[in-house]
CSV table of C-alpha atoms in Angstrom, one decimal:
chain,number,residue,atom,x,y,z
A,254,UNK,CA,74.6,80.4,109.2
A,255,UNK,CA,74.6,76.9,107.8
A,256,UNK,CA,70.9,76.7,107.8
A,257,UNK,CA,70.3,79.7,105.5
A,258,UNK,CA,70.3,77.9,102.1
A,259,UNK,CA,68.4,74.9,103.4
A,260,UNK,CA,65.7,77.1,104.9
A,261,UNK,CA,65.5,79.2,101.7
A,262,UNK,CA,65.1,75.9,99.7
A,263,UNK,CA,62.3,74.9,102.1
A,264,UNK,CA,60.5,78.3,101.6
A,265,UNK,CA,60.9,77.9,97.8
A,266,UNK,CA,59.8,74.2,98.0
A,267,UNK,CA,62.8,73.0,96.2
A,268,UNK,CA,65.9,70.9,96.9
A,269,UNK,CA,69.5,72.0,97.6
A,270,UNK,CA,73.0,70.6,97.4
A,271,UNK,CA,75.8,70.4,100.0
A,272,UNK,CA,79.3,69.9,98.8
A,273,UNK,CA,81.9,70.0,101.6
A,274,UNK,CA,79.9,72.6,103.5
A,275,UNK,CA,79.1,74.8,100.5
A,276,UNK,CA,75.3,74.9,100.1
A,277,UNK,CA,73.7,75.8,96.8
A,278,UNK,CA,70.3,75.9,95.1
A,279,UNK,CA,68.8,76.8,91.7
A,280,UNK,CA,66.0,79.3,91.5
A,281,UNK,CA,63.0,77.4,90.0
A,282,UNK,CA,61.8,78.5,86.6
A,283,UNK,CA,58.3,79.2,88.0
A,284,UNK,CA,59.9,82.1,90.0
A,285,UNK,CA,62.7,83.2,87.7
A,286,UNK,CA,66.2,81.9,87.2
A,287,UNK,CA,69.7,81.8,88.7
A,288,UNK,CA,71.3,80.4,91.8
A,289,UNK,CA,72.4,81.0,95.4
A,290,UNK,CA,75.5,79.7,97.0
A,291,UNK,CA,76.6,79.9,100.7
A,292,UNK,CA,79.5,78.6,102.8
A,293,UNK,CA,80.5,79.3,106.4
A,294,UNK,CA,84.1,78.9,107.6
A,295,UNK,CA,85.4,78.0,111.1
A,296,UNK,CA,86.4,81.6,111.8
A,297,UNK,CA,82.8,82.7,111.8
A,298,UNK,CA,82.8,84.3,108.4
A,299,UNK,CA,80.3,83.2,105.7
A,300,UNK,CA,80.4,83.9,102.0
A,301,UNK,CA,77.1,84.1,100.0
A,302,UNK,CA,76.8,84.7,96.3
A,303,UNK,CA,73.6,85.3,94.3
A,304,UNK,CA,73.1,85.5,90.6
A,305,UNK,CA,69.4,85.6,90.0
A,306,UNK,CA,66.4,87.2,88.4
A,307,UNK,CA,62.8,87.0,89.7
A,308,UNK,CA,59.6,87.3,87.7
A,309,UNK,CA,58.0,89.3,90.5
A,310,UNK,CA,59.3,91.6,93.2
A,311,UNK,CA,60.9,89.3,95.8
A,312,UNK,CA,61.7,89.9,99.4
A,313,UNK,CA,64.3,88.0,101.5
A,314,UNK,CA,63.8,88.4,105.2
A,315,UNK,CA,66.9,87.3,107.1
A,316,UNK,CA,66.7,86.9,110.9
A,317,UNK,CA,68.4,84.4,113.2
A,318,UNK,CA,67.3,83.9,116.8
A,319,UNK,CA,70.8,83.8,118.3
A,320,UNK,CA,73.4,84.9,115.7
A,321,UNK,CA,74.1,88.7,115.8
A,322,UNK,CA,75.8,89.1,112.4
A,323,UNK,CA,77.6,91.9,110.5
A,324,UNK,CA,76.9,91.8,106.8
A,325,UNK,CA,78.9,93.4,104.0
A,326,UNK,CA,77.0,93.4,100.7
A,327,UNK,CA,78.7,93.9,97.3
A,328,UNK,CA,76.5,94.5,94.3
A,329,UNK,CA,78.3,93.8,91.1
A,330,UNK,CA,75.3,94.4,88.8
A,331,UNK,CA,71.6,95.1,89.0
A,332,UNK,CA,69.9,96.9,91.9
A,333,UNK,CA,68.1,96.2,95.1
A,334,UNK,CA,67.0,97.8,98.4
A,335,UNK,CA,67.8,96.9,102.0
A,336,UNK,CA,66.0,97.8,105.2
A,337,UNK,CA,65.6,96.7,108.8
A,338,UNK,CA,62.0,95.9,109.8
A,339,UNK,CA,62.1,98.3,112.8
A,340,UNK,CA,63.3,101.2,110.7
A,341,UNK,CA,61.5,103.3,108.0
A,342,UNK,CA,64.7,104.0,106.2
A,343,UNK,CA,65.1,102.1,102.9
A,344,UNK,CA,68.6,102.0,101.5
A,345,UNK,CA,68.9,101.6,97.7
A,346,UNK,CA,71.9,99.8,96.4
A,347,UNK,CA,73.2,100.2,92.9
A,348,UNK,CA,75.9,98.8,90.6
A,349,UNK,CA,79.3,98.7,92.2
A,350,UNK,CA,78.1,99.8,95.7
A,351,UNK,CA,78.6,98.1,99.0
A,352,UNK,CA,76.4,98.1,102.1
A,353,UNK,CA,77.7,97.4,105.6
A,354,UNK,CA,74.6,96.2,107.6
A,355,UNK,CA,74.3,95.1,111.2
A,356,UNK,CA,70.7,94.8,112.5
A,357,UNK,CA,69.9,95.2,116.2
A,358,UNK,CA,69.2,92.1,118.3
A,359,UNK,CA,66.1,90.2,117.0
A,360,UNK,CA,65.8,92.6,114.1
A,361,UNK,CA,65.0,91.3,110.6
A,362,UNK,CA,67.2,92.4,107.7
A,363,UNK,CA,65.1,92.7,104.5
A,364,UNK,CA,66.6,92.5,101.0
A,365,UNK,CA,64.2,93.4,98.2
A,366,UNK,CA,64.9,92.1,94.7
A,367,UNK,CA,63.1,94.0,91.8
A,368,UNK,CA,61.2,92.1,89.1
A,369,UNK,CA,62.9,91.1,85.9
A,370,UNK,CA,66.3,92.4,86.9
A,371,UNK,CA,69.4,90.2,87.1
A,372,UNK,CA,71.1,90.8,90.4
A,373,UNK,CA,74.7,89.8,90.9
A,374,UNK,CA,75.3,90.0,94.7
A,375,UNK,CA,77.9,88.8,97.0
A,376,UNK,CA,78.0,89.3,100.8
A,377,UNK,CA,80.1,88.4,103.7
A,378,UNK,CA,78.4,87.5,107.0
A,379,UNK,CA,80.4,87.7,110.1
A,380,UNK,CA,79.3,85.9,113.3
A,381,UNK,CA,81.1,88.4,115.6
A,382,UNK,CA,81.0,86.0,118.6
A,383,UNK,CA,82.6,83.1,116.8
A,384,UNK,CA,85.0,85.4,115.0
A,385,UNK,CA,86.2,86.8,118.4
A,386,UNK,CA,86.8,83.3,119.7
A,387,UNK,CA,88.8,82.4,116.6
A,388,UNK,CA,91.3,85.2,117.1
A,389,UNK,CA,94.6,84.2,118.7
A,390,UNK,CA,94.8,87.5,120.6
A,391,UNK,CA,92.6,89.6,122.9
A,392,UNK,CA,90.0,91.7,121.0
A,393,UNK,CA,91.0,94.9,122.9
A,394,UNK,CA,94.4,94.6,121.2
A,395,UNK,CA,92.7,95.6,117.9
A,396,UNK,CA,92.6,99.2,116.9
A,397,UNK,CA,89.5,101.1,118.2
A,398,UNK,CA,87.6,101.1,114.9
A,399,UNK,CA,87.8,97.3,114.8
A,400,UNK,CA,87.0,96.9,118.5
A,401,UNK,CA,83.8,98.9,118.1
A,402,UNK,CA,82.6,96.7,115.2
A,403,UNK,CA,83.5,93.2,116.4
A,404,UNK,CA,83.0,93.7,120.1
A,405,UNK,CA,79.2,94.3,119.7
A,406,UNK,CA,78.3,90.6,120.1
A,407,UNK,CA,74.9,91.5,121.5
A,408,UNK,CA,74.0,93.7,118.5
A,409,UNK,CA,73.3,96.8,120.6
A,410,UNK,CA,74.2,99.2,117.8
A,411,UNK,CA,72.7,99.2,114.3
A,412,UNK,CA,75.0,99.8,111.3
A,413,UNK,CA,73.9,100.9,107.8
A,414,UNK,CA,76.6,102.4,105.7
A,415,UNK,CA,76.8,102.6,101.9
A,416,UNK,CA,79.8,103.3,99.7
A,417,UNK,CA,81.5,102.2,96.5
A,418,UNK,CA,84.0,99.3,96.6
A,419,UNK,CA,87.3,99.5,94.9
A,420,UNK,CA,88.6,97.7,91.8
A,421,UNK,CA,90.7,95.3,93.9
A,422,UNK,CA,87.5,94.1,95.6
A,423,UNK,CA,85.7,93.9,92.3
A,424,UNK,CA,88.4,91.7,90.8
A,425,UNK,CA,88.3,89.3,93.8
A,426,UNK,CA,84.5,89.1,93.5
A,427,UNK,CA,84.7,88.3,89.8
A,428,UNK,CA,87.3,85.6,90.5
A,429,UNK,CA,85.1,84.0,93.0
A,430,UNK,CA,82.2,84.0,90.5
A,431,UNK,CA,84.2,82.5,87.7
A,432,UNK,CA,86.2,79.9,89.7
A,433,UNK,CA,85.9,76.4,88.2
A,434,UNK,CA,87.6,74.7,91.1
A,435,UNK,CA,85.8,71.8,92.8
A,436,UNK,CA,85.9,69.9,96.1
A,437,UNK,CA,88.4,70.8,98.8
A,438,UNK,CA,90.6,73.1,96.6
A,439,UNK,CA,87.5,75.2,96.0
A,440,UNK,CA,86.6,75.4,99.7
A,441,UNK,CA,90.1,76.6,100.6
A,442,UNK,CA,90.2,79.0,97.6
A,443,UNK,CA,86.9,80.5,98.7
A,444,UNK,CA,88.1,80.8,102.3
A,445,UNK,CA,91.2,82.7,101.2
A,446,UNK,CA,89.3,85.0,98.9
A,447,UNK,CA,86.8,85.8,101.6
A,448,UNK,CA,89.6,86.9,103.9
A,449,UNK,CA,91.0,89.0,101.1
A,450,UNK,CA,87.7,90.8,100.6
A,451,UNK,CA,87.4,91.4,104.3
A,452,UNK,CA,91.0,92.8,104.5
A,453,UNK,CA,90.1,95.4,101.9
A,454,UNK,CA,87.1,96.5,103.9
A,455,UNK,CA,89.0,96.6,107.1
A,456,UNK,CA,91.5,98.9,105.5
A,457,UNK,CA,88.7,101.2,104.4
A,458,UNK,CA,87.3,101.2,107.9
A,459,UNK,CA,90.6,102.3,109.3
A,460,UNK,CA,91.1,105.0,106.7
A,461,UNK,CA,87.7,106.5,107.1
A,462,UNK,CA,87.9,106.3,110.9
A,463,UNK,CA,91.3,108.1,110.9
A,464,UNK,CA,89.8,110.9,108.7
A,465,UNK,CA,86.8,111.2,111.1
A,466,UNK,CA,88.9,111.5,114.2
A,467,UNK,CA,91.4,113.8,112.6
A,468,UNK,CA,88.6,116.2,111.9
A,469,UNK,CA,86.7,115.8,115.2
A,470,UNK,CA,89.1,115.1,118.0
A,471,UNK,CA,92.3,116.9,118.8
A,472,UNK,CA,95.5,114.9,118.4
A,473,UNK,CA,96.5,115.6,122.0
A,474,UNK,CA,93.2,114.3,123.3
A,475,UNK,CA,93.4,111.2,121.1
A,476,UNK,CA,96.8,110.4,122.5
A,477,UNK,CA,95.5,110.8,126.0
A,478,UNK,CA,92.7,108.3,125.4
A,479,UNK,CA,95.1,105.8,123.8
A,480,UNK,CA,97.4,106.2,126.8
A,481,UNK,CA,94.5,105.5,129.1
A,482,UNK,CA,93.5,102.4,127.2
A,483,UNK,CA,97.1,101.1,127.3
A,484,UNK,CA,97.3,101.7,131.0
A,485,UNK,CA,94.1,99.8,131.6
A,486,UNK,CA,95.4,96.8,129.5
A,487,UNK,CA,98.8,96.7,131.2
A,488,UNK,CA,97.4,97.1,134.8
A,489,UNK,CA,94.1,95.2,134.5
A,490,UNK,CA,94.6,93.4,137.8
A,491,UNK,CA,94.6,96.8,139.6
A,492,UNK,CA,91.1,98.0,140.3
A,493,UNK,CA,91.6,101.5,139.1
A,494,UNK,CA,88.8,104.1,139.2
A,495,UNK,CA,87.9,106.4,136.4
A,496,UNK,CA,89.6,109.2,138.3
A,497,UNK,CA,92.8,107.2,138.5
A,498,UNK,CA,92.8,106.5,134.8
A,499,UNK,CA,92.1,110.1,134.0
A,500,UNK,CA,95.0,111.2,136.1
A,501,UNK,CA,97.3,108.8,134.3
A,502,UNK,CA,96.1,110.1,130.9
A,503,UNK,CA,96.4,113.8,132.0
A,504,UNK,CA,92.8,114.7,131.3
A,505,UNK,CA,89.7,115.3,133.4
A,506,UNK,CA,87.1,112.5,133.9
A,507,UNK,CA,84.5,114.1,131.6
A,508,UNK,CA,86.9,114.4,128.7
A,509,UNK,CA,88.1,110.8,129.4
A,510,UNK,CA,84.5,109.4,129.3
A,511,UNK,CA,83.7,111.4,126.2
A,512,UNK,CA,86.8,110.2,124.4
A,513,UNK,CA,86.1,106.5,125.3
A,514,UNK,CA,82.6,106.8,124.0
A,515,UNK,CA,83.8,108.3,120.8
A,516,UNK,CA,86.7,105.9,120.2
A,517,UNK,CA,85.4,102.6,121.7
A,518,UNK,CA,81.7,103.2,122.0
A,519,UNK,CA,82.0,102.3,125.7
A,520,UNK,CA,82.3,104.1,129.1
A,521,UNK,CA,85.6,103.6,130.9
A,522,UNK,CA,84.2,101.1,133.3
A,523,UNK,CA,82.6,99.2,130.4
A,524,UNK,CA,85.9,99.1,128.6
A,525,UNK,CA,87.7,97.8,131.7
A,526,UNK,CA,85.1,95.0,132.0
A,527,UNK,CA,85.5,94.1,128.3
A,528,UNK,CA,89.3,94.0,128.5
A,529,UNK,CA,88.9,91.6,131.5
A,530,UNK,CA,86.5,89.4,129.7
A,531,UNK,CA,88.5,89.4,126.5
A,532,UNK,CA,91.6,88.3,128.4
A,533,UNK,CA,89.6,85.7,130.3
A,534,UNK,CA,88.2,84.3,127.0
A,535,UNK,CA,91.8,84.0,125.6
A,536,UNK,CA,93.2,82.3,128.8
A,537,UNK,CA,90.3,79.9,129.2
A,538,UNK,CA,90.1,78.9,125.5
A,539,UNK,CA,93.8,78.1,125.6
A,540,UNK,CA,93.5,76.1,128.8
A,541,UNK,CA,96.5,78.0,130.3
A,542,UNK,CA,94.6,78.9,133.5
A,543,UNK,CA,91.8,77.6,135.7
A,544,UNK,CA,88.8,79.8,136.7
A,545,UNK,CA,90.3,80.8,140.0
A,546,UNK,CA,93.6,81.7,138.5
A,547,UNK,CA,91.8,83.8,135.8
A,548,UNK,CA,89.8,85.6,138.5
A,549,UNK,CA,92.9,86.4,140.5
A,550,UNK,CA,94.9,87.5,137.5
A,551,UNK,CA,92.1,89.9,136.4
A,552,UNK,CA,92.0,91.6,139.8
A,553,UNK,CA,88.5,90.4,140.6
A,554,UNK,CA,87.5,89.3,144.1
A,555,UNK,CA,84.3,87.4,143.3
A,556,UNK,CA,84.4,84.3,141.3
A,557,UNK,CA,80.5,84.2,141.1
A,558,UNK,CA,80.4,87.8,139.7
A,559,UNK,CA,83.0,86.9,137.1
A,560,UNK,CA,81.1,83.8,136.0
A,561,UNK,CA,77.9,85.9,135.8
A,562,UNK,CA,79.3,88.6,133.5
A,563,UNK,CA,81.3,86.1,131.4
A,564,UNK,CA,78.2,84.1,130.7
A,565,UNK,CA,76.2,87.2,129.9
A,566,UNK,CA,78.7,88.2,127.2
A,567,UNK,CA,79.6,84.8,125.8
A,568,UNK,CA,76.6,82.6,126.5
A,569,UNK,CA,78.6,79.9,128.4
A,570,UNK,CA,80.0,79.6,131.9
A,571,UNK,CA,83.8,79.8,132.3
A,572,UNK,CA,83.9,76.3,133.7
A,573,UNK,CA,82.1,74.8,130.8
A,574,UNK,CA,84.4,76.6,128.3
A,575,UNK,CA,87.5,75.3,130.3
A,576,UNK,CA,86.1,71.8,130.1
A,577,UNK,CA,86.1,72.0,126.3
A,578,UNK,CA,82.6,73.2,125.4
A,579,UNK,CA,82.3,75.5,122.4
A,580,UNK,CA,80.9,79.0,122.9
A,581,UNK,CA,77.3,79.2,121.7
A,582,UNK,CA,75.7,82.3,120.4
A,583,UNK,CA,74.1,84.4,123.1
A,584,UNK,CA,70.4,83.4,123.5
A,585,UNK,CA,67.8,86.1,123.2
A,586,UNK,CA,66.1,87.3,126.3
């Protein structure tokens, strides 16, 4: 969010700098010392770095009226706590720990800094809607673990997971902190390092997800769910019922629904709808099809219904997107 550092500066009643989209400010001596940097890239990923110490306990309350972000915090030194304002749970973060945090819609994410403690913090902030539009493929083509994380553009599921980050991530974070590059080379360097950090976390997601399902879902059932998902993708124009999909997968409807909820966080019908919308987003963004052609290709009979569900998910009508408008973040109800 490009307005984070400027708004923080306003709250602190100080100025800030903007160098090719990288915003920065210095903590005033009356409050402590240190700095905050922030930059957002066209793919919807932002990089924020803090190195600061406050004279008194200080609380940062982060909430955006329309962006539904996923944040991945990395604490290189010091300590802090994190919480969501609608939850009583307070998560303590110590040296060399990471926190994956995704607040619910309209929920404030609170980061508490202790007094007289230098905190060396970096976090990635992913605007999941913008990130999805940036991809050159349909979101449902991703593995289920990534689909569950990045498809939640309405922030319907809260995430709060703590762990230790590996040495590879630590080294990249240190390189970012110590970089003396300036201008455009710095911006491109930070963009590359941000993706490198994200790639390490995505690998971790996949590894932990595989371990969970290996221990909780039989291999045969997992294969059946994946077969069903592939059938839906390859036959999206055919209005298949849950019973039809279950028959193709070789399982009963209850097991199919349970499996889809576990693997994708969706019912079968919700997954079918999301596959259609993901394909529609890809086709309309590329300009390959007009709205009527997209509706036909997706196996829908009502253009008005398609426009309604598309706008509900992406915050823009199909026609406006086709005419070159950019997807805007979903407005709050």
